[in-house]
Coordinates of C-alpha atoms and ligand atoms in Angstrom, one line a residue:
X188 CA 0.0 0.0 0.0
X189 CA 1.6 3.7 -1.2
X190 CA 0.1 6.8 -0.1
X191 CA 1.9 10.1 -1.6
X192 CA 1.6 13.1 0.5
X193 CA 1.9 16.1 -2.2
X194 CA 2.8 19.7 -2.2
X195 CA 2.8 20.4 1.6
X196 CA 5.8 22.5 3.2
X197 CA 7.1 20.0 5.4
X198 CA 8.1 21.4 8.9
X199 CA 10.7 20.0 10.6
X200 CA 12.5 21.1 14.1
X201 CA 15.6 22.6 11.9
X202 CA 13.7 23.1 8.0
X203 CA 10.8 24.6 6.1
X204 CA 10.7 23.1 3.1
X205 CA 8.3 22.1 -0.3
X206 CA 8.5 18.5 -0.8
X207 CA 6.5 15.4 -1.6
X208 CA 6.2 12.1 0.5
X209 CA 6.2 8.5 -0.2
X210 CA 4.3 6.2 2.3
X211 CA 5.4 2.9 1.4
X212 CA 3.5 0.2 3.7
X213 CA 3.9 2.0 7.3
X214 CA 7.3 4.2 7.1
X215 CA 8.3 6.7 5.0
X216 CA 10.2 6.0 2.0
X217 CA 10.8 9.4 0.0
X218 CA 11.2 13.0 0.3
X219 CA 11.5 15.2 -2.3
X220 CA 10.1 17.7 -4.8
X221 CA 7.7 16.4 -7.2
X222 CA 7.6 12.9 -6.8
X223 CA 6.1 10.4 -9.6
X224 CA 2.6 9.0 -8.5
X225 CA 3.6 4.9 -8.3
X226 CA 0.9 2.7 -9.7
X227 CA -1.5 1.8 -7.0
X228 CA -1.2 4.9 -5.1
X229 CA -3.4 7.0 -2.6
X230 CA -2.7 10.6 -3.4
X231 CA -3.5 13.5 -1.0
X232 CA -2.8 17.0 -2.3
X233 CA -1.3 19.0 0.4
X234 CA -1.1 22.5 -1.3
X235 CA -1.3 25.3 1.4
X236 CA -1.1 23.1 3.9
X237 CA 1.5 22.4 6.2
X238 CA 3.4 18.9 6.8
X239 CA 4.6 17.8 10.3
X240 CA 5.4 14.6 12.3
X241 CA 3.0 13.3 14.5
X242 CA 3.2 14.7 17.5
X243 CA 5.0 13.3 20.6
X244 CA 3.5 13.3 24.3
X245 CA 5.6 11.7 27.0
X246 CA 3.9 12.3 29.8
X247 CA 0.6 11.4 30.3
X248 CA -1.9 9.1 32.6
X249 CA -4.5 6.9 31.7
X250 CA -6.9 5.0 33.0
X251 CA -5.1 5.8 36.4
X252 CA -6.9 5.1 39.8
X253 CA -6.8 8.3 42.1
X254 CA -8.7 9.9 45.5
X255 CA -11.9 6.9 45.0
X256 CA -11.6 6.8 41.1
X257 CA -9.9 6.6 37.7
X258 CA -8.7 9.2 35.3
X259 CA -11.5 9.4 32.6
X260 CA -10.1 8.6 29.7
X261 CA -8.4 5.1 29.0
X262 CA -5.9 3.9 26.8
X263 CA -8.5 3.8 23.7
X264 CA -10.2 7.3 24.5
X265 CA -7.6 9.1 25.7
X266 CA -5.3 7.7 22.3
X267 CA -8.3 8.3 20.3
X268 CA -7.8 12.5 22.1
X269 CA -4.8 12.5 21.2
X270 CA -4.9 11.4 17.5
X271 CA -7.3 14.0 17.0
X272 CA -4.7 16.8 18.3
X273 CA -2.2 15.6 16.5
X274 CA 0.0 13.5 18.2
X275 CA 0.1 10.0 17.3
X276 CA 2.7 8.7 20.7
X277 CA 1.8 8.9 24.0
X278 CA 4.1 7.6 27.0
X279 CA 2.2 6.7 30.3
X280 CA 3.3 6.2 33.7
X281 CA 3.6 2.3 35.2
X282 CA 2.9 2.3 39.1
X283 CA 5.2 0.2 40.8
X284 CA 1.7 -2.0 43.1
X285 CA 3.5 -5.1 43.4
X286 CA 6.4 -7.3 42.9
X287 CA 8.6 -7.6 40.8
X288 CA 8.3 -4.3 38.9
X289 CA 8.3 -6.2 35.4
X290 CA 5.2 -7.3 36.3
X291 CA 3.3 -4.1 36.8
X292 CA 4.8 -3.2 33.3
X293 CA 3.4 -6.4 31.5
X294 CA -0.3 -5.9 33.6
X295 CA -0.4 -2.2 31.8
X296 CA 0.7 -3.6 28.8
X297 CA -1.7 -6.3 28.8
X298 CA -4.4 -3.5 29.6
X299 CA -3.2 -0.9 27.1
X300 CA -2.8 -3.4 24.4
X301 CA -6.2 -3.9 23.6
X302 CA -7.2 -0.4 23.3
X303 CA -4.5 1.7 22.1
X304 CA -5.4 3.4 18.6
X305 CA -1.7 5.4 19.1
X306 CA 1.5 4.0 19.6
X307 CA 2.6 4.3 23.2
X308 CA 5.0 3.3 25.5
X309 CA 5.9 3.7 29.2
X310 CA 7.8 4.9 32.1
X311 CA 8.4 3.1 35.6
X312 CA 7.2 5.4 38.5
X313 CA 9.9 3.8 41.7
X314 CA 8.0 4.7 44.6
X315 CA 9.6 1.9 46.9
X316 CA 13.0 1.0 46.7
X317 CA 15.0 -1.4 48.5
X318 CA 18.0 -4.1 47.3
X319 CA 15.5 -6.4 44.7
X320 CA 14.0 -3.4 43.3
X321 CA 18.1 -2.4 42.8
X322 CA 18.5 -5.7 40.8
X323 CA 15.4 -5.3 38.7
X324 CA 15.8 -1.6 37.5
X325 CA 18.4 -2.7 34.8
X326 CA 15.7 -5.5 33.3
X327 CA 13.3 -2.7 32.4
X328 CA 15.0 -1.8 29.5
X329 CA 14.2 -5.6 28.4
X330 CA 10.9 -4.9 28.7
X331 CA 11.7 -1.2 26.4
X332 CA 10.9 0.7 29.3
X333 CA 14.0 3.6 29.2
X334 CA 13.2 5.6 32.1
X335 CA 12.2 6.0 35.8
X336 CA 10.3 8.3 37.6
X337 CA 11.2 9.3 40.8
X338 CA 9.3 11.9 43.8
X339 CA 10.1 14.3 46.4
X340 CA 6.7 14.4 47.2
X341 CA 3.4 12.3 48.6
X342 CA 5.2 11.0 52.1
X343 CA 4.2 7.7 52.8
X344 CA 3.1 7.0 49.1
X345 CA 5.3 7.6 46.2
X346 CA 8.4 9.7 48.1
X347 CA 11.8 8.2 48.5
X348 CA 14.2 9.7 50.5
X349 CA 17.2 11.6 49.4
X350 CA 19.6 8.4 49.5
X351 CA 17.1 6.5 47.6
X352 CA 16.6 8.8 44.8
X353 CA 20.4 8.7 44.6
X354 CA 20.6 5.2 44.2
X355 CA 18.0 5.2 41.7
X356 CA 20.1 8.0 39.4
X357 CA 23.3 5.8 39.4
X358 CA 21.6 2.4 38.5
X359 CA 19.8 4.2 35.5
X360 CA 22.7 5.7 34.5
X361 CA 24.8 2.6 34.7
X362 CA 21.4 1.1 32.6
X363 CA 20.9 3.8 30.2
X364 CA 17.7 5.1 31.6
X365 CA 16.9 8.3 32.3
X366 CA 16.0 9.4 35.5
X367 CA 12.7 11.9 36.1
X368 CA 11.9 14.3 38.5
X369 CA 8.2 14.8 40.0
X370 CA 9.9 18.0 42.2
X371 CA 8.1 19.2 45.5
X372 CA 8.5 19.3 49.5
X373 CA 6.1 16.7 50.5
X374 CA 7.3 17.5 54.2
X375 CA 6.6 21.2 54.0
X376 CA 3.0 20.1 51.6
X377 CA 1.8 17.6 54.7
X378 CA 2.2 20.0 57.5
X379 CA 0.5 22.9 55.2
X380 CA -2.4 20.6 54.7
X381 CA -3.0 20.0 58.0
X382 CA -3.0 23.1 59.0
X383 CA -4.9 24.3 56.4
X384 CA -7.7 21.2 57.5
X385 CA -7.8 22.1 61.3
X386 CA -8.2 26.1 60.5
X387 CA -10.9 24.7 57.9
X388 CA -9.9 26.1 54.7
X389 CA -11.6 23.9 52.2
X390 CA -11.4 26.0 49.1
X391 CA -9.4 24.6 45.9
X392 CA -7.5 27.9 46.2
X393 CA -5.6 25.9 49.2
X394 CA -4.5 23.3 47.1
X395 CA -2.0 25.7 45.5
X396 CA -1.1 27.8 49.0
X397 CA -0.2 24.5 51.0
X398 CA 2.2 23.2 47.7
X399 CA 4.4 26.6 47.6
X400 CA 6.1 27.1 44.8
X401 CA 9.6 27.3 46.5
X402 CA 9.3 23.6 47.7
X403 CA 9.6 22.5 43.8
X404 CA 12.2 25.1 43.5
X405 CA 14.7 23.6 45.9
X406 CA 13.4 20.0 44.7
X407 CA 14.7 20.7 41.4
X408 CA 17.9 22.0 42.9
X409 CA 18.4 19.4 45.0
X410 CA 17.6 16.7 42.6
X411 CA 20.0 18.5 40.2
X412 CA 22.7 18.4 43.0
X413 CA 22.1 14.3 43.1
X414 CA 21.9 13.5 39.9
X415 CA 25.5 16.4 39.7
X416 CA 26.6 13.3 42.2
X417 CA 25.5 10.4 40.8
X418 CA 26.7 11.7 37.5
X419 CA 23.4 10.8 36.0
X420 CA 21.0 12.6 33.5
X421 CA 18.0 14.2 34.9
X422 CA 14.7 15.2 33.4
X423 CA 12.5 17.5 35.7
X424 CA 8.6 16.8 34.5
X425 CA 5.7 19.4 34.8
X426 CA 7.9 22.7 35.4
X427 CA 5.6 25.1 37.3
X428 CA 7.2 27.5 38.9
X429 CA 9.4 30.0 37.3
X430 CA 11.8 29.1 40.2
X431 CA 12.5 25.8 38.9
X432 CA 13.3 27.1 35.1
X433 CA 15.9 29.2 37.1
X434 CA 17.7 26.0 38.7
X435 CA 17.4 24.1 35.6
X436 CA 19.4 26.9 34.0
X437 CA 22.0 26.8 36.5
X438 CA 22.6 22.9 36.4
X439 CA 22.8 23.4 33.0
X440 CA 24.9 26.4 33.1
X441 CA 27.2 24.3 35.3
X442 CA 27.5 21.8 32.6
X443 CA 25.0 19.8 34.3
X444 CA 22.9 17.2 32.3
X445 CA 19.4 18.3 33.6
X446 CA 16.3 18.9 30.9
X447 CA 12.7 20.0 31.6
X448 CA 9.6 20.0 30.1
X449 CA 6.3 21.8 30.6
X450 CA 2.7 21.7 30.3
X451 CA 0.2 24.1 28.8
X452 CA -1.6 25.4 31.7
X453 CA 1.7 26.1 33.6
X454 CA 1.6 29.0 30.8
X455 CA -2.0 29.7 30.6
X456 CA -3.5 29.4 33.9
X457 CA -2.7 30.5 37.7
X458 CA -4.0 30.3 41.4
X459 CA -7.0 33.2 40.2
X460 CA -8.0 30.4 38.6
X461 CA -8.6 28.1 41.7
X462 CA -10.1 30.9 43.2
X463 CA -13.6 30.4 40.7
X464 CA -16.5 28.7 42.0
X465 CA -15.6 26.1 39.3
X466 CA -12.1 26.2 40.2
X467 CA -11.6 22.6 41.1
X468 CA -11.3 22.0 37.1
X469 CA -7.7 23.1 37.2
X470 CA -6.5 21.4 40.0
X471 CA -3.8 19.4 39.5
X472 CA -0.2 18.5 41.2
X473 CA 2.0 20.5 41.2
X474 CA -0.6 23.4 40.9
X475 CA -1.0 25.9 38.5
X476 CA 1.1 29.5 40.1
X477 CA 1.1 33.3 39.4
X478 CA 1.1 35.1 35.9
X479 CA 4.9 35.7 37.2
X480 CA 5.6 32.2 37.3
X481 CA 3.4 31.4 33.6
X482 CA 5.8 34.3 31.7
X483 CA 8.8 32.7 33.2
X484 CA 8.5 29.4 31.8
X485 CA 7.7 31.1 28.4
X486 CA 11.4 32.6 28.6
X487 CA 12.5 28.7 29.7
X488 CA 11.0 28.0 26.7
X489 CA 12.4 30.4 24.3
X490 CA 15.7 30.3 26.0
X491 CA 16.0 26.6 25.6
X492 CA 15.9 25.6 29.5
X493 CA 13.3 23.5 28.4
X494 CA 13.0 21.5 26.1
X495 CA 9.8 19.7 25.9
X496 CA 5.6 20.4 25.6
X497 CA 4.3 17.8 27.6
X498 CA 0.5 18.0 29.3
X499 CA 0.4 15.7 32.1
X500 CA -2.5 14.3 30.9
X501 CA -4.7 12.9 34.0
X502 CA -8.9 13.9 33.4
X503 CA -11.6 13.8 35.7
X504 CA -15.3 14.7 35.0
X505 CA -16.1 18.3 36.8
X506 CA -19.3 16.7 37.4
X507 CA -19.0 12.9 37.3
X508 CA -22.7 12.5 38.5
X509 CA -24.1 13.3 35.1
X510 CA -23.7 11.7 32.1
X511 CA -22.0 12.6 28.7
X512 CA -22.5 11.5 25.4
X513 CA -19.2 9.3 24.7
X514 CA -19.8 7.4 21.0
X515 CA -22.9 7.3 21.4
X516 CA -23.9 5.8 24.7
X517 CA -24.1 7.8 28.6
X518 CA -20.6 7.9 30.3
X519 CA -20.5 8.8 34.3
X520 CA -17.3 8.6 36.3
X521 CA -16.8 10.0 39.5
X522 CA -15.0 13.2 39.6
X523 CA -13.9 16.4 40.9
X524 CA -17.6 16.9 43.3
X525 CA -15.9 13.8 45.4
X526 CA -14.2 16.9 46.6
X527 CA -17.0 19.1 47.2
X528 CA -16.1 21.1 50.9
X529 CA -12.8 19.4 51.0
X530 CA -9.7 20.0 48.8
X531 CA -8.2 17.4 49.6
X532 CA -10.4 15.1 48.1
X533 CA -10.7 16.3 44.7
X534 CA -8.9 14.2 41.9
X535 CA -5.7 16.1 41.1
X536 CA -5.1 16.5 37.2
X537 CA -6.4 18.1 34.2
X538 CA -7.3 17.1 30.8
X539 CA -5.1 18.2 27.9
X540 CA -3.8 15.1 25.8
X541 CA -5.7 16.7 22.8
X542 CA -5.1 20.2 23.6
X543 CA -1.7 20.6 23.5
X544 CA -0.7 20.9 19.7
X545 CA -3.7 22.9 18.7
X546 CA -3.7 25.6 21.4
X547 CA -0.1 26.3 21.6
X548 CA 0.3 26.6 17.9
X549 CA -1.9 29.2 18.6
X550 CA -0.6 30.8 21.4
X551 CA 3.1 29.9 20.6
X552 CA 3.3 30.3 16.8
X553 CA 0.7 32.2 16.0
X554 CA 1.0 34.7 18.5
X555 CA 5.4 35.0 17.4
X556 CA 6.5 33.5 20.7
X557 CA 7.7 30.2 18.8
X558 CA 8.8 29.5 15.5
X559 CA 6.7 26.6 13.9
X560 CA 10.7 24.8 13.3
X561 CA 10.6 25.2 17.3
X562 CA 7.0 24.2 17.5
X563 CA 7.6 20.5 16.1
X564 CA 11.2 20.3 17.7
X565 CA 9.0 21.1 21.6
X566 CA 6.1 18.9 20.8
X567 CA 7.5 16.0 18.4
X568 CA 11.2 15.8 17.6
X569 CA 12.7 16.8 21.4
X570 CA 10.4 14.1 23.2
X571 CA 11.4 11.5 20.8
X572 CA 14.5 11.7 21.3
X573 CA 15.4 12.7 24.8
X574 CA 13.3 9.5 25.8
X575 CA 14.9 7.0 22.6
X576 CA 12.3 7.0 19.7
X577 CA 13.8 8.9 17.4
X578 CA 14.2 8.7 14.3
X579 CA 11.6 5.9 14.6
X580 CA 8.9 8.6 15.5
X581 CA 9.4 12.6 16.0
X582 CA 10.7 13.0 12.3
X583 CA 10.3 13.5 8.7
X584 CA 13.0 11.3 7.5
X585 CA 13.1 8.1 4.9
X586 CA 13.0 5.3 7.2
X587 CA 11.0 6.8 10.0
X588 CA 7.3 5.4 11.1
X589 CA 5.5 7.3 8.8
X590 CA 3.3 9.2 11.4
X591 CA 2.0 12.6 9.7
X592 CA -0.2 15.2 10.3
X593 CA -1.9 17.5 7.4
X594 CA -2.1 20.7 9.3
X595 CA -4.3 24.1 7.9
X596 CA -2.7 26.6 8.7
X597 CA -5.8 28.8 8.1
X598 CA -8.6 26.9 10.0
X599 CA -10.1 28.9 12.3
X600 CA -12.2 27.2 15.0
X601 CA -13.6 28.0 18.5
X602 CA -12.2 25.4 21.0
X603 CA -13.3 23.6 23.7
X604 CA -14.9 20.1 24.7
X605 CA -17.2 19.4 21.8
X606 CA -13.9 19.1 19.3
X607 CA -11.3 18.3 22.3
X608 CA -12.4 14.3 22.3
X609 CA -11.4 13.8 25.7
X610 CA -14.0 11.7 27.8
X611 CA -15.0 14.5 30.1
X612 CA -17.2 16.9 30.7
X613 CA -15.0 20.0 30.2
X614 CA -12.1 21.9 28.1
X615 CA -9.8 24.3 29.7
X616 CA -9.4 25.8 26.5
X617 CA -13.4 26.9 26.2
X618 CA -14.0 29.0 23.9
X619 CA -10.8 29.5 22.9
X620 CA -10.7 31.3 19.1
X621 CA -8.0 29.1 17.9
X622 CA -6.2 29.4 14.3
X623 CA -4.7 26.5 12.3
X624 CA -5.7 22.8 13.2
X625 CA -4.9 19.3 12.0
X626 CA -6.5 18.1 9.2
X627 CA -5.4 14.5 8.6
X628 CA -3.1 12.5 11.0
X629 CA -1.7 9.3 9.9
X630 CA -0.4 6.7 12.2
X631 CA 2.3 4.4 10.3
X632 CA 0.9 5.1 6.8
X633 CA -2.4 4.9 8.3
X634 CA -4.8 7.3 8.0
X635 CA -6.7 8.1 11.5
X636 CA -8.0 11.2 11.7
X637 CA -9.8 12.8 8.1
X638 CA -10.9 16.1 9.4
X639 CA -14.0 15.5 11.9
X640 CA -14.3 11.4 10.9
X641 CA -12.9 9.1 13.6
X642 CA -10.9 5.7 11.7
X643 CA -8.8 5.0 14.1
X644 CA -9.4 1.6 16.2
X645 CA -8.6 0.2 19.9
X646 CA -5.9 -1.8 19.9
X647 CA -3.8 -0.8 16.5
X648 CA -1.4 1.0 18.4
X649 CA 1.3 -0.7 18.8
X650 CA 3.9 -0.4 22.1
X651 CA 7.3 1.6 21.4
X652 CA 10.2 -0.5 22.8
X653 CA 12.5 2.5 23.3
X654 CA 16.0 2.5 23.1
X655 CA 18.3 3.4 26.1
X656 CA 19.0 7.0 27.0
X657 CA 21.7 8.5 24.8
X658 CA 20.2 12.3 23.5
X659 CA 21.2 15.0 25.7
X660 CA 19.1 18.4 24.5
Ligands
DUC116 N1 -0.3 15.1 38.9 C1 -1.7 15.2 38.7 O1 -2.2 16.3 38.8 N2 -2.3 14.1 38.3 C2 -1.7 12.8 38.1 C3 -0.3 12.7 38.5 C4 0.4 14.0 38.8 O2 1.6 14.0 38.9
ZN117 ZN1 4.3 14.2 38.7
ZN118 ZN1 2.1 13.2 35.9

């Protein structure tokens, strides 16, 4: 089966460019200018439009259970999100439940399997730690799994101590994994949270004012100083405070080999936010900050302290006692109201898998903050290959999975949750007047996405077995 992509201007994270290209079964087998139409072949003209690889999203959760519940959207709606905005790779986040940690990556696999319609792969969280789970890191790269996750925060839960953390940046480096960072003061966050409790403050404002900004500041610095130790790359996920681009200039300044990524609404949205009667919506860990903090991480951005769009993908309904129209039949899943009265009890994330190409081409390209070279190298090229996928995906090259998106550059729609996909009941991005959108995504030569018509299926995406860490960015 051909398919030849025609007259688009290809974007890639270092060209513009006219070209023609050849999908030959499900990679890429040609670029160039006016290519011959092989017998056989599916043709698409791309005139006026604009040619990018799929887009890349390595940090997401589905289908995770949290505060009573489970994130809304599963492997098959949340991919089925995704392919819609664009991006045709997801990564998601193993828990380490039980012993030995291989098989908590085979259970997700197992579940994931069946209902994937992108191509996805995963990360292991290492929330306990202790001489076996010491033996056992090195296997996961067996399994394609080429990184860890690792917290300063949730005592008793998903926190390891100092030492531990430590130890876990010197076995991944002598593996070849890479090492991430979920960066707050869960000491300072539990005593804040009681106090908060016992002087009753129940608002979602206090989520943000008992997980202070400064905590993930010295987190990252301190993780930085570890990982400076263990001589180990670090990646610090969701950057939220303009405090923590700072450190992660330093380390790097210092010759240290410490990336970060960020999220959308740690440039969109802040604690005024919280502060609305539907404020619960934007809860999520670490919160969102100040305006100060939002224009901070756009300089990280454009100064190259970061290096990566993620979203942190992790929905819950606002309202999970009334249904919504998912394909056709009623969907209800509990929700933010379990946290009615009590902050504490509101499922922490945000949806935003299918969000994050379309609004920041917007708001990062459109509005001159970005180029659209630096748009595909944050949001397709970068993740790929800080986290050992590329050229595989994250490219426009002969040889690569041919995962494509037709983009118009001159679409103009009004966002929100009746085009974002997501199984939920909201969009952060309501109303948003948003100007160019993808028009056709193809997964491996496979097209997925043809405007507004869904042909994607559960379970034809297929898991990436990534290759150990080697790209430093
Ligand atoms: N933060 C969230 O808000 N939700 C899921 C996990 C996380 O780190
Ligand atoms: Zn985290
Ligand atoms: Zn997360």
């Amino acid at each position: 089966m051909k398919t030849l992509i025609k007259g688009g201007t290809l974007i890639t994270a270092s060209e513009t460019f006219q070209a023609d290209i050849l999908i030959e079964g499900e990679k890429i087998a040609a670029i160039a200018d006016n290519l011959q139409v092989p017998a056989d072949c599916k043709v698409y003209q791309a005139e006026g439009k604009l040619v990018m690889p799929g887009g890349v999203d390595v940090h997401v959760h589905l289908d995770l259970p949290m505060s009573n519940t489970v994130s809304s959207d599963d492997h098959y709606t949340g991919t089925k999100a995704a392919a819609f905005g664009a991006t045709t790779t997801v990564i998601d986040f193993v828990s380490q439940d039980e012993a030995p940690l291989l098989l908590n990556v085979q259970k997700l696999r197992a579940k994931a399997e069946q209902k994937a319609a992108v191509d996805y792969s995963f990360h292991m969280n290492i929330t306990r730690f202790d001489d076996q789970v010491a033996e056992e890191i090195p296997h996961l790269l067996d399994e394609g799994v080429a990184s860890v996750k690792v917290f300063t925060a949730y005592n008793n839960r998903l926190r390891l101590d100092d030492g531990n953390i430590f130890k876990v940046m010197r076995i991944a480096k002598e593996t070849g994994l890479l090492t991430m960072l979920h960066a707050e003061n869960g000491d300072v966050i539990d005593v804040l949270v009681q106090e908060a409790l016992e002087a009753g403050h129940l608002e979602p404002v206090w989520h943000a004012r008992t997980r202070p900004a400064w905590g993930a500041v010295e987190a990252v610095l301190r993780a930085a100083s570890l990982s400076a130790q263990a001589e180990a790359p670090l990646y610090v996920v969701h950057v939220n405070a303009g405090g923590e681009v700072d450190q992660i200039a330093y380390a790097r300044s210092k010759g240290l080999k410490v990336m970060g990524e960020t999220c959308p609404q740690y440039l969109f949205f802040s604690e005024e936010d919280l502060k609305k009667p539907d404020g619960a919506k934007w809860i999520c860990s670490p919160p969102v900050r100040t305006k100060a903090d939002n224009d901070r991480i756009w300089r990280g951005i454009s100064e190259d302290s970061l290096q990566v769009m993620s979203t942190d993908h992790c929905p819950f309904f606002f309202d999970g006692t009334r249904p919504i129209d998912y394909e056709g039949k009623p969907v209800t899943i509990p929700g933010k109201e379990l946290g009615k009265g009590d902050f504490t009890k509101i499922p922490n994330g945000l949806p935003g898998l299918g969000d994050r190409m379309p609004v920041m081409w917007t708001e990062g390209v459109g509005s001159g903050r970005m180029s659209a070279n630096q748009f595909v190298a944050l949001h397709c090229t970068n993740p790929a290959k800080i986290f050992g996928m590329y050229p595989q995906k994250g490219s426009l090259l002969p040889g690569s999975d041919a995962d494509i998106v037709i983009w118009d550059p001159n679409r103009e729609v009004e966002y929100g949750v009746r085009l974002a996909h997501h199984r939920t009941d909201y969009n952060l991005y309501e109303g948003w007047k948003l100007k160019g959108y993808p028009e056709k995504v193809f997964l491996r030569g496979s097209l997925i996405v043809d405007g507004a018509t869904w042909l994607g299926k559960a379970g034809s995406g297929r898991f990436i077995y990534r290759k150990p860490f080697e790209v430093f960015l």
